[in-house]
CSV table of C-alpha atoms and ligand atoms in Angstrom, one decimal:
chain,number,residue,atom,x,y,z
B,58,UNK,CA,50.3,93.3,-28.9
B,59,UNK,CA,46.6,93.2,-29.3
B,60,UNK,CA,45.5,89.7,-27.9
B,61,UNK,CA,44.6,87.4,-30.9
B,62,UNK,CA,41.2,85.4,-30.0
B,63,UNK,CA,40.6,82.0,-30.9
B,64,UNK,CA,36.4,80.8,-31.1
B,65,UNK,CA,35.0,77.3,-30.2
B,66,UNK,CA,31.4,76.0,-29.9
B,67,UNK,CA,30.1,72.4,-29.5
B,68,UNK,CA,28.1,69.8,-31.2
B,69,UNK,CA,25.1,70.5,-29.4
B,70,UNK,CA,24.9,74.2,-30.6
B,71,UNK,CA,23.6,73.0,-33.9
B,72,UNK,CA,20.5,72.1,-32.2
B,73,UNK,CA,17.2,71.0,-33.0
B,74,UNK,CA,14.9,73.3,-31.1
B,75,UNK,CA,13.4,70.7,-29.5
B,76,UNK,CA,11.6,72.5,-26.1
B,77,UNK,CA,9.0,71.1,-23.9
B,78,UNK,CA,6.0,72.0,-25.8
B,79,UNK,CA,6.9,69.9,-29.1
B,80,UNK,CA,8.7,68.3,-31.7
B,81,UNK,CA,12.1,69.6,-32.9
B,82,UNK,CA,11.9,72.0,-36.0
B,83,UNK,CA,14.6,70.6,-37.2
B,84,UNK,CA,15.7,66.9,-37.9
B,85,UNK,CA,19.4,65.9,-36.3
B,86,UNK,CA,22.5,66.9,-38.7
B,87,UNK,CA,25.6,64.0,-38.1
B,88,UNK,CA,28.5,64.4,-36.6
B,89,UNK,CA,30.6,64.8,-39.5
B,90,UNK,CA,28.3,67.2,-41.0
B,91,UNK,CA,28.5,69.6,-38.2
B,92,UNK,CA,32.4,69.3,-38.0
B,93,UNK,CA,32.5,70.4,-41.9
B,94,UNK,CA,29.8,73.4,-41.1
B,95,UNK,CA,32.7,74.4,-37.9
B,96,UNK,CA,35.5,74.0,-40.5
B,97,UNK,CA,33.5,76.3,-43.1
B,98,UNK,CA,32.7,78.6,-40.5
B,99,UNK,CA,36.3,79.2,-39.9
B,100,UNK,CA,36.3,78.0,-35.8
B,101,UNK,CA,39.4,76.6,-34.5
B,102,UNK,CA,38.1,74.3,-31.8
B,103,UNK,CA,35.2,72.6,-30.7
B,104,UNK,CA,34.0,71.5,-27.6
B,105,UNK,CA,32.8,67.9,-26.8
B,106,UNK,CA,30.2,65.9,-24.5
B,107,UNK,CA,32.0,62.6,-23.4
B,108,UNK,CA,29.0,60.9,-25.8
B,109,UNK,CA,29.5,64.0,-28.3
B,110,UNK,CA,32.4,62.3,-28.9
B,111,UNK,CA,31.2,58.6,-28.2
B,112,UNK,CA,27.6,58.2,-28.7
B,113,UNK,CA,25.7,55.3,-26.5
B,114,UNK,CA,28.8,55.4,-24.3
B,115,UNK,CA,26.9,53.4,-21.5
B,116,UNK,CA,26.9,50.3,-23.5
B,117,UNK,CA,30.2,50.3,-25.0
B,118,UNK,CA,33.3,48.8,-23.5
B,119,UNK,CA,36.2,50.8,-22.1
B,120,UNK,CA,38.6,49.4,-25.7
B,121,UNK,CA,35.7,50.5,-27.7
B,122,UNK,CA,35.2,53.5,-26.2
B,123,UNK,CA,39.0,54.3,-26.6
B,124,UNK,CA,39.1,53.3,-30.5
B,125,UNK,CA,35.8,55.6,-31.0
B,126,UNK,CA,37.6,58.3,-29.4
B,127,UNK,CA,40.8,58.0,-31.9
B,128,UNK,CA,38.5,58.2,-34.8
B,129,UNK,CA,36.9,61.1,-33.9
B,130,UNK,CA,40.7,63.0,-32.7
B,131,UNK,CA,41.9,61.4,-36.6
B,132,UNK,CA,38.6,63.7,-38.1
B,133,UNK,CA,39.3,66.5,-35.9
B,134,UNK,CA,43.1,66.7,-36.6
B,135,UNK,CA,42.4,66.1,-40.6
B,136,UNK,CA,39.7,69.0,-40.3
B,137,UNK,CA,42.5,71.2,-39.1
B,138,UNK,CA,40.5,71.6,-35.3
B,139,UNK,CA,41.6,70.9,-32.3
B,140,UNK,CA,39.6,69.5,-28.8
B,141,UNK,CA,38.7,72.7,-26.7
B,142,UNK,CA,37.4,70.1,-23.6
B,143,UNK,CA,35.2,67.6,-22.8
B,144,UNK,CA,32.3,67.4,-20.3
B,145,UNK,CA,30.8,64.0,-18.5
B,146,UNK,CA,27.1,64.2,-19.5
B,147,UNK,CA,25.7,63.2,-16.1
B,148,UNK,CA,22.0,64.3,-16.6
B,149,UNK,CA,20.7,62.1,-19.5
B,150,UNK,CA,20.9,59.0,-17.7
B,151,UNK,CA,18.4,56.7,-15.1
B,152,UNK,CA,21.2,56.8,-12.9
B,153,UNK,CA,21.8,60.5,-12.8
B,154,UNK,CA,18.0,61.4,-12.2
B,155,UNK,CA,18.2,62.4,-8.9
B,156,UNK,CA,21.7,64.4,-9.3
B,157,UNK,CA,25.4,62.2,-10.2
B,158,UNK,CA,28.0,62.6,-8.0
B,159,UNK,CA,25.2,64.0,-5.0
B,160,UNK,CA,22.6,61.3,-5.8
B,161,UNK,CA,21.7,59.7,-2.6
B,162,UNK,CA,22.2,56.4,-4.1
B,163,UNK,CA,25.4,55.4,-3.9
B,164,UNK,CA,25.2,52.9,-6.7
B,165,UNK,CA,24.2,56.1,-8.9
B,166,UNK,CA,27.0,58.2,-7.2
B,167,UNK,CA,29.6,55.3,-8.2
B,168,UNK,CA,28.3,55.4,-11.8
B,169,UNK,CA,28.9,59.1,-12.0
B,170,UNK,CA,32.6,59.0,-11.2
B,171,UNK,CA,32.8,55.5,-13.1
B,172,UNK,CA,31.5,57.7,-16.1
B,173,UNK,CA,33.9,61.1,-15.3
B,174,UNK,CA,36.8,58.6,-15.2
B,175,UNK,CA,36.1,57.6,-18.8
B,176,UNK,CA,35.3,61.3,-19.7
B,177,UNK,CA,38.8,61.8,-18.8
B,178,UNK,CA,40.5,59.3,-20.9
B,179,UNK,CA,38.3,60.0,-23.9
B,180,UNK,CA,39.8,63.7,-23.1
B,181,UNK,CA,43.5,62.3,-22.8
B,182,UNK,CA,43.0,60.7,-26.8
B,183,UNK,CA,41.2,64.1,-28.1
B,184,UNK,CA,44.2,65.8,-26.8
B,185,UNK,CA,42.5,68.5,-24.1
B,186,UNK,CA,43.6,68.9,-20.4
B,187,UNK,CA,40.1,70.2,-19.3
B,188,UNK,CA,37.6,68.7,-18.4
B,189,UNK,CA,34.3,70.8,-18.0
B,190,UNK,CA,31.4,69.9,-15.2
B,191,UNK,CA,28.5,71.7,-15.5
B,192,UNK,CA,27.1,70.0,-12.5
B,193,UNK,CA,23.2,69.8,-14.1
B,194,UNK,CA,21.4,68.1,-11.4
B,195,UNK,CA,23.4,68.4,-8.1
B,196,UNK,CA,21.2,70.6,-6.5
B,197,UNK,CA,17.5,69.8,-5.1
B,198,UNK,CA,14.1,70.5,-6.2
B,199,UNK,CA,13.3,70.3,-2.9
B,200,UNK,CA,15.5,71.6,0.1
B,201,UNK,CA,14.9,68.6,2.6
B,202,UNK,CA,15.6,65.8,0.3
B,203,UNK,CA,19.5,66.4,0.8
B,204,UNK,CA,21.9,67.7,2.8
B,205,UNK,CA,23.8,70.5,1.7
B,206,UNK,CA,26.8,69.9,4.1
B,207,UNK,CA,26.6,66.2,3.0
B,208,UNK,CA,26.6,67.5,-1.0
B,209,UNK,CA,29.5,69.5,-0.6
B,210,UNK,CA,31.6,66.8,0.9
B,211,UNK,CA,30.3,64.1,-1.8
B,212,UNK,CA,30.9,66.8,-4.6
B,213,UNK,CA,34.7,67.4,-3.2
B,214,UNK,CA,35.2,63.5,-2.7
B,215,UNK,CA,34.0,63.0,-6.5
B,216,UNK,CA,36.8,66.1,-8.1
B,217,UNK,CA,39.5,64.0,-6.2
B,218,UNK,CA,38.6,61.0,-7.5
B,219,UNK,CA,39.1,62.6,-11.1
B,220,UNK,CA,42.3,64.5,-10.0
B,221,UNK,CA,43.7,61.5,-8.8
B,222,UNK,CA,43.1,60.0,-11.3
B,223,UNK,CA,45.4,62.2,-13.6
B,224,UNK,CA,47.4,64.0,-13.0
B,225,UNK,CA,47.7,66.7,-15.9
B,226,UNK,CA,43.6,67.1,-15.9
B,227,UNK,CA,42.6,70.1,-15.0
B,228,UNK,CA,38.1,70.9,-14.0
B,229,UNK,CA,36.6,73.8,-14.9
B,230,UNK,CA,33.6,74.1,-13.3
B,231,UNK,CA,30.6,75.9,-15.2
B,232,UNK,CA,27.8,77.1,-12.5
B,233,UNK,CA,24.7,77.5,-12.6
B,234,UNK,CA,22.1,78.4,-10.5
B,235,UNK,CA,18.9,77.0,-11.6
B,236,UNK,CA,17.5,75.0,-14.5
B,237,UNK,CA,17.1,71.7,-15.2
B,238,UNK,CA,17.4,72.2,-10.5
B,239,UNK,CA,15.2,74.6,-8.2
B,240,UNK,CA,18.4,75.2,-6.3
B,241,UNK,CA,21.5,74.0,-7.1
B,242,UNK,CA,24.7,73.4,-5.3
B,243,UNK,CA,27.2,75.5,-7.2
B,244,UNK,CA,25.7,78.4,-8.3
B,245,UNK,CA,28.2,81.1,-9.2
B,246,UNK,CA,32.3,81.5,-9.7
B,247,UNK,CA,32.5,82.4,-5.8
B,248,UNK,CA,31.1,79.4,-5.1
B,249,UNK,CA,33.0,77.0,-7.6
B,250,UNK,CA,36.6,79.1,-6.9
B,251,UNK,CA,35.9,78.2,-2.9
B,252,UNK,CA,35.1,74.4,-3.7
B,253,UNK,CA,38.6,74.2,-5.4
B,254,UNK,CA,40.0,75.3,-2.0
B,255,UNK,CA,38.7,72.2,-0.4
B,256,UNK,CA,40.2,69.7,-3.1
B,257,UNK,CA,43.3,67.9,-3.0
B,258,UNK,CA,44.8,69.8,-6.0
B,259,UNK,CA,43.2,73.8,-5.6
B,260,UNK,CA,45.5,74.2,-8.6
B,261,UNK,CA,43.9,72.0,-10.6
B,262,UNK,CA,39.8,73.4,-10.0
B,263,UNK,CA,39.4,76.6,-11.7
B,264,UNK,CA,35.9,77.6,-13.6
B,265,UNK,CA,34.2,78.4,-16.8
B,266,UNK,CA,31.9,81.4,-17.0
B,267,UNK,CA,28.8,81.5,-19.3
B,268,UNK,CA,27.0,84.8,-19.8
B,269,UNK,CA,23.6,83.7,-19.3
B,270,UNK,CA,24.1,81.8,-16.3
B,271,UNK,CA,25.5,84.7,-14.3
B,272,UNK,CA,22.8,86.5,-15.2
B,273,UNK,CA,20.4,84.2,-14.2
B,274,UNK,CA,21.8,84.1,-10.2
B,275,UNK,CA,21.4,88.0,-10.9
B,276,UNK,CA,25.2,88.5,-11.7
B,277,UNK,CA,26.7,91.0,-14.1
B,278,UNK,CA,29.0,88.3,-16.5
B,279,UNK,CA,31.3,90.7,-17.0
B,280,UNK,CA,32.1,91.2,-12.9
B,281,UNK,CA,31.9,87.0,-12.7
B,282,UNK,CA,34.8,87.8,-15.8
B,283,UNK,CA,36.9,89.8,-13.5
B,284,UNK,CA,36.8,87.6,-10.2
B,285,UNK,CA,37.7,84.7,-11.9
B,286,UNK,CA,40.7,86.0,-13.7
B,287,UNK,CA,42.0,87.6,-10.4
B,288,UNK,CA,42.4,84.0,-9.7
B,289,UNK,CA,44.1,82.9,-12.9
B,290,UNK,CA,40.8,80.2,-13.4
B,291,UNK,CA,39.1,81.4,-16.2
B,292,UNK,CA,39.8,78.3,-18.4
B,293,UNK,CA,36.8,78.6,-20.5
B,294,UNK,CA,34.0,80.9,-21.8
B,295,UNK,CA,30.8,80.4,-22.8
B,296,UNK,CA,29.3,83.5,-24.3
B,297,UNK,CA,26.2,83.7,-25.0
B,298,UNK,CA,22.5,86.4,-24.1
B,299,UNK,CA,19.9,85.9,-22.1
B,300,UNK,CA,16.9,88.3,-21.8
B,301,UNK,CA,16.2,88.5,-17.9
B,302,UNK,CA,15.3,85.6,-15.5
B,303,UNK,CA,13.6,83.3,-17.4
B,304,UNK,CA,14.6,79.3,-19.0
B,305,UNK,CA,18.0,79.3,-19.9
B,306,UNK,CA,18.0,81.0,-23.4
B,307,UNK,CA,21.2,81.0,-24.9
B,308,UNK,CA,20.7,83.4,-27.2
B,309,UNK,CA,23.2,84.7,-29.6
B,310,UNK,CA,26.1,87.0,-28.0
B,311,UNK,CA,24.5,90.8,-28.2
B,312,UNK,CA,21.3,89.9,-28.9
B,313,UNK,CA,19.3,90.7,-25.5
B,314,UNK,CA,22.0,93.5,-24.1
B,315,UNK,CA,24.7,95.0,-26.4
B,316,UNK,CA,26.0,96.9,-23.4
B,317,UNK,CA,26.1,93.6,-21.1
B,318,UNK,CA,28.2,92.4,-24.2
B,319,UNK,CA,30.2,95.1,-24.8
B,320,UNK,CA,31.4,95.0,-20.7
B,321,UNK,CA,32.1,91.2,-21.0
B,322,UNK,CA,34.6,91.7,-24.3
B,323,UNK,CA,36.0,95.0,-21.9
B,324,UNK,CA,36.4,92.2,-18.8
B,325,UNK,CA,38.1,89.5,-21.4
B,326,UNK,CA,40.4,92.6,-22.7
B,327,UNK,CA,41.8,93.7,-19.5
B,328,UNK,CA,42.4,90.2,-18.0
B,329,UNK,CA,44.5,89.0,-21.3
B,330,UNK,CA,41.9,86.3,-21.9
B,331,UNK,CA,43.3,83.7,-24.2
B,332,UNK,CA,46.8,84.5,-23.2
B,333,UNK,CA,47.2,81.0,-21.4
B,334,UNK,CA,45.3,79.4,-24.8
B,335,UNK,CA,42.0,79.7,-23.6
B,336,UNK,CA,39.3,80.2,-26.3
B,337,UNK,CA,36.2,82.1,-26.9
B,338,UNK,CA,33.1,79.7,-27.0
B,339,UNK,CA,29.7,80.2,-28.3
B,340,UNK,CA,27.3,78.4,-26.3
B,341,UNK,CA,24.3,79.3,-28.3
B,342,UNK,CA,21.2,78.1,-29.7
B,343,UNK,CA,19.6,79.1,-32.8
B,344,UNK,CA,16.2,80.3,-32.6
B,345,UNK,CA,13.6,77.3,-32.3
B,346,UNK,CA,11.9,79.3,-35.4
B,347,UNK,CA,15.1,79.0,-37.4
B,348,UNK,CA,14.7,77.1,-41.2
B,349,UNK,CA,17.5,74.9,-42.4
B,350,UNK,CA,19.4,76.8,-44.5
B,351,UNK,CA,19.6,79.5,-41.5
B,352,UNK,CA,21.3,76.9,-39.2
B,353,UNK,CA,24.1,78.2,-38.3
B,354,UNK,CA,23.6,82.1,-38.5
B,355,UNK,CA,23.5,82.2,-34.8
B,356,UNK,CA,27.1,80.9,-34.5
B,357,UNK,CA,28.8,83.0,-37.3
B,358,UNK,CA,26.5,86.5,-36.2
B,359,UNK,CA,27.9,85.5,-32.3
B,360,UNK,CA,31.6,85.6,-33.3
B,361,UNK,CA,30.7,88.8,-36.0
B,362,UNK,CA,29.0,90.9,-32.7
B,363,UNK,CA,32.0,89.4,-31.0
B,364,UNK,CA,34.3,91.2,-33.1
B,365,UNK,CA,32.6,94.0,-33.6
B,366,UNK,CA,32.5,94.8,-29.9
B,367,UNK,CA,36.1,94.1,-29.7
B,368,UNK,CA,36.7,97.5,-32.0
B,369,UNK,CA,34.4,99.0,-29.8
B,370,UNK,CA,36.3,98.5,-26.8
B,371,UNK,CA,39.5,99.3,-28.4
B,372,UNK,CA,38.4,102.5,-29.5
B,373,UNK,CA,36.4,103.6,-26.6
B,374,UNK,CA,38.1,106.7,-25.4
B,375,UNK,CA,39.4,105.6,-22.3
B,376,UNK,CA,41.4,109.0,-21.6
B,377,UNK,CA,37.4,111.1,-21.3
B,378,UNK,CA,36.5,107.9,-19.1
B,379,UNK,CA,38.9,108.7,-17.0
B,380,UNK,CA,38.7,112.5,-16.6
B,381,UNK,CA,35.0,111.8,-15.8
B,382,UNK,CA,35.4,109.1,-13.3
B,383,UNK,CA,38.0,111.7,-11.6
B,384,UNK,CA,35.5,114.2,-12.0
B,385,UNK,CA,32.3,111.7,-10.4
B,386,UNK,CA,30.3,112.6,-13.6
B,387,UNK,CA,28.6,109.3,-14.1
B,388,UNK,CA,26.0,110.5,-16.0
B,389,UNK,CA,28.3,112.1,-18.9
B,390,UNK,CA,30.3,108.6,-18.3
B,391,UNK,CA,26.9,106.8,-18.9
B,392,UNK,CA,26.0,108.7,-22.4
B,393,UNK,CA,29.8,108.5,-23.6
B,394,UNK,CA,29.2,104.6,-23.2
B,395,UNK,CA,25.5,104.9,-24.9
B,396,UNK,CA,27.1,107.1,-28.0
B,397,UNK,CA,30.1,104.9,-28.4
B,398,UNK,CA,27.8,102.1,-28.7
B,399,UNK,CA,25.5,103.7,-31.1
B,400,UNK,CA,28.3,104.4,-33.3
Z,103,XUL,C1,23.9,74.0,-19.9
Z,103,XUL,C2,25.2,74.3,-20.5
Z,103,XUL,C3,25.9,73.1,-21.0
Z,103,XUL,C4,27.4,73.1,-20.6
Z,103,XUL,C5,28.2,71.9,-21.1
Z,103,XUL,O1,23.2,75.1,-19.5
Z,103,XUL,O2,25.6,75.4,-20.6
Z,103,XUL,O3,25.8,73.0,-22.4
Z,103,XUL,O4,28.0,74.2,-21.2
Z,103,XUL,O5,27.8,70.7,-20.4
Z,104,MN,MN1,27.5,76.3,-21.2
């Protein structure tokens, strides 16, 4: 049976283009609205920021937080979506400027795991098991203002805190190798699959890929795709484009490299992805040029160049692959992908 996929993205994919050099193009939507636009669009889940979910969650208390958290899972369940995961947001805050969980304050550490710890309940009443950490600012700008040893240890100490803590949670890690960080401490699925090793449940630490940052620690996604799942720990996706090494640019899935696309949907189709209920996220950002009523093109044209690749690698003719791979004729192997492509 042909694997049936299931899409996701999150709130912050409806974005405002806000960069650097100005204000945002675009003035913020509300929750509810973009949870209507994800209904209309026909997604089935969405994915969730602990304060996605609970805004201002650093002045609320831990009953308030809870009760927010049921309101939102009440909208969700009415909207027919479900929670794909939720992720700590540990780079916003005065406490997490100098990394969360590798800060070399330990009152900033504490707050970091404090905060995870709630992350994980408000995951527990949206009804996910995973919990995402895309560890932003663990990492140095400069080498000699941590230890790496010392970072390792602190990160592995913090992921048994949070495993303890539960004992059905399961962490996907999302690396990244750069960006807001010079360097940063987990930078690819090697690295995160080898940290799980050292926790107190391996079973428990698997991984999320996203396109643009493999290609940004000048990886092939579609290769990070295939390690992973060797390892039964690709628990999440985020697919997305990026046009060589530059700021992170989540552009929409195809739009820099059709073929890098095309090789990801091939990696996701010979692994079964989605088999164990994992879904296909879009973490994309529309252009910052985008007008209103264009908002949320990027999301519907990812899922459309999604599926369109799919029939492409369904119908690629994997019989003359194979004859030419026996026969070392990578060039002809090279065109037959080109021509399939073109159509
Ligand atoms: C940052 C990024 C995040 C994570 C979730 O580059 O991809 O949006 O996916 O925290
Ligand atoms: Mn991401």
């Amino acid at each position: 049976m042909p694997q049936k996929y299931k899409f996701c993205f999150g709130p912050w994919n409806i974005s405002e283009g806000a960069d650097p050099y100005g204000p945002p193009p675009r003035a913020p939507k509300t929750f509810d609205w973009k949870l209507e636009a994800m209904k209309n669009l026909g997604f089935d889940a969405m994915m969730f920021h602990d304060d996605d979910a609970v805004p201002d969650i650093d002045t609320k208390s831990p009953k308030q937080i809870l009760a927010e958290a049921k309101e939102v899972k009440k909208k969700l369940s009415d909207a027919g979506l479900v929670a794909e995961m939720v992720a700590p947001r540990l780079w916003f805050s005065p406490n997490t400027i100098d990394g969360a969980y590798t800060s070399n304050n330990p009152a900033h550490r504490q707050y970091a795991i404090d905060r995870s710890l709630r992350c994980i309940e408000i995951a527990k009443v949206l009804g996910t098991d995973v919990i995402v950490l895309w560890l932003a600012r663990e990492g140095t700008y400069m080498r000699e203002s941590k230890s790496g040893r010392q970072s390792i240890d602190l990160l592995v100490s913090a992921f048994d805190k949070m495993l303890g803590a539960d004992k059905k949670i399961r962490l996907a890690i999302e690396p990244k190798p750069n960006e807001p960080m010079d360097h940063a401490y987990i930078p690819t699925i090697g690295h995160a699959l080898a940290v799980a090793h050292l926790t107190r449940d391996p079973k428990r630490v698997g991984c999320v890929i996203e396109s643009a940052h493999a290609i940004l620690a000048g990886l092939d996604p579609a290769d990070e795709i295939d390690f992973a799942m060797s390892f039964n720990k690709l628990w999440s996706l985020h697919l997305n484009a990026q046009n060589g090494l530059k700021f992170d640019q989540d552009k929409p899935f195809g739009s820099a490299n059709l073929r890098v696309a095309f090789n990801q949907v091939r990696a996701l189709e010979r692994n079964h992805y989605g088999s164990d209920g994992q879904f296909v996220c879009f973490d994309v950002h529309p252009f910052r040029t985008t007008k209103e009523e264009h908002w949320l093109a990027h999301l519907d044209n990812s899922r459309k160049t999604f599926l369109r690749l799919l029939e492409k690698s369904r119908s690629f003719d994997e019989k003359r692959a194979k004859a030419l791979i026996s026969d070392r004729d990578y060039q002809a192997l090279d065109q037959l992908v080109i021509e399939h492509l073109l159509g």
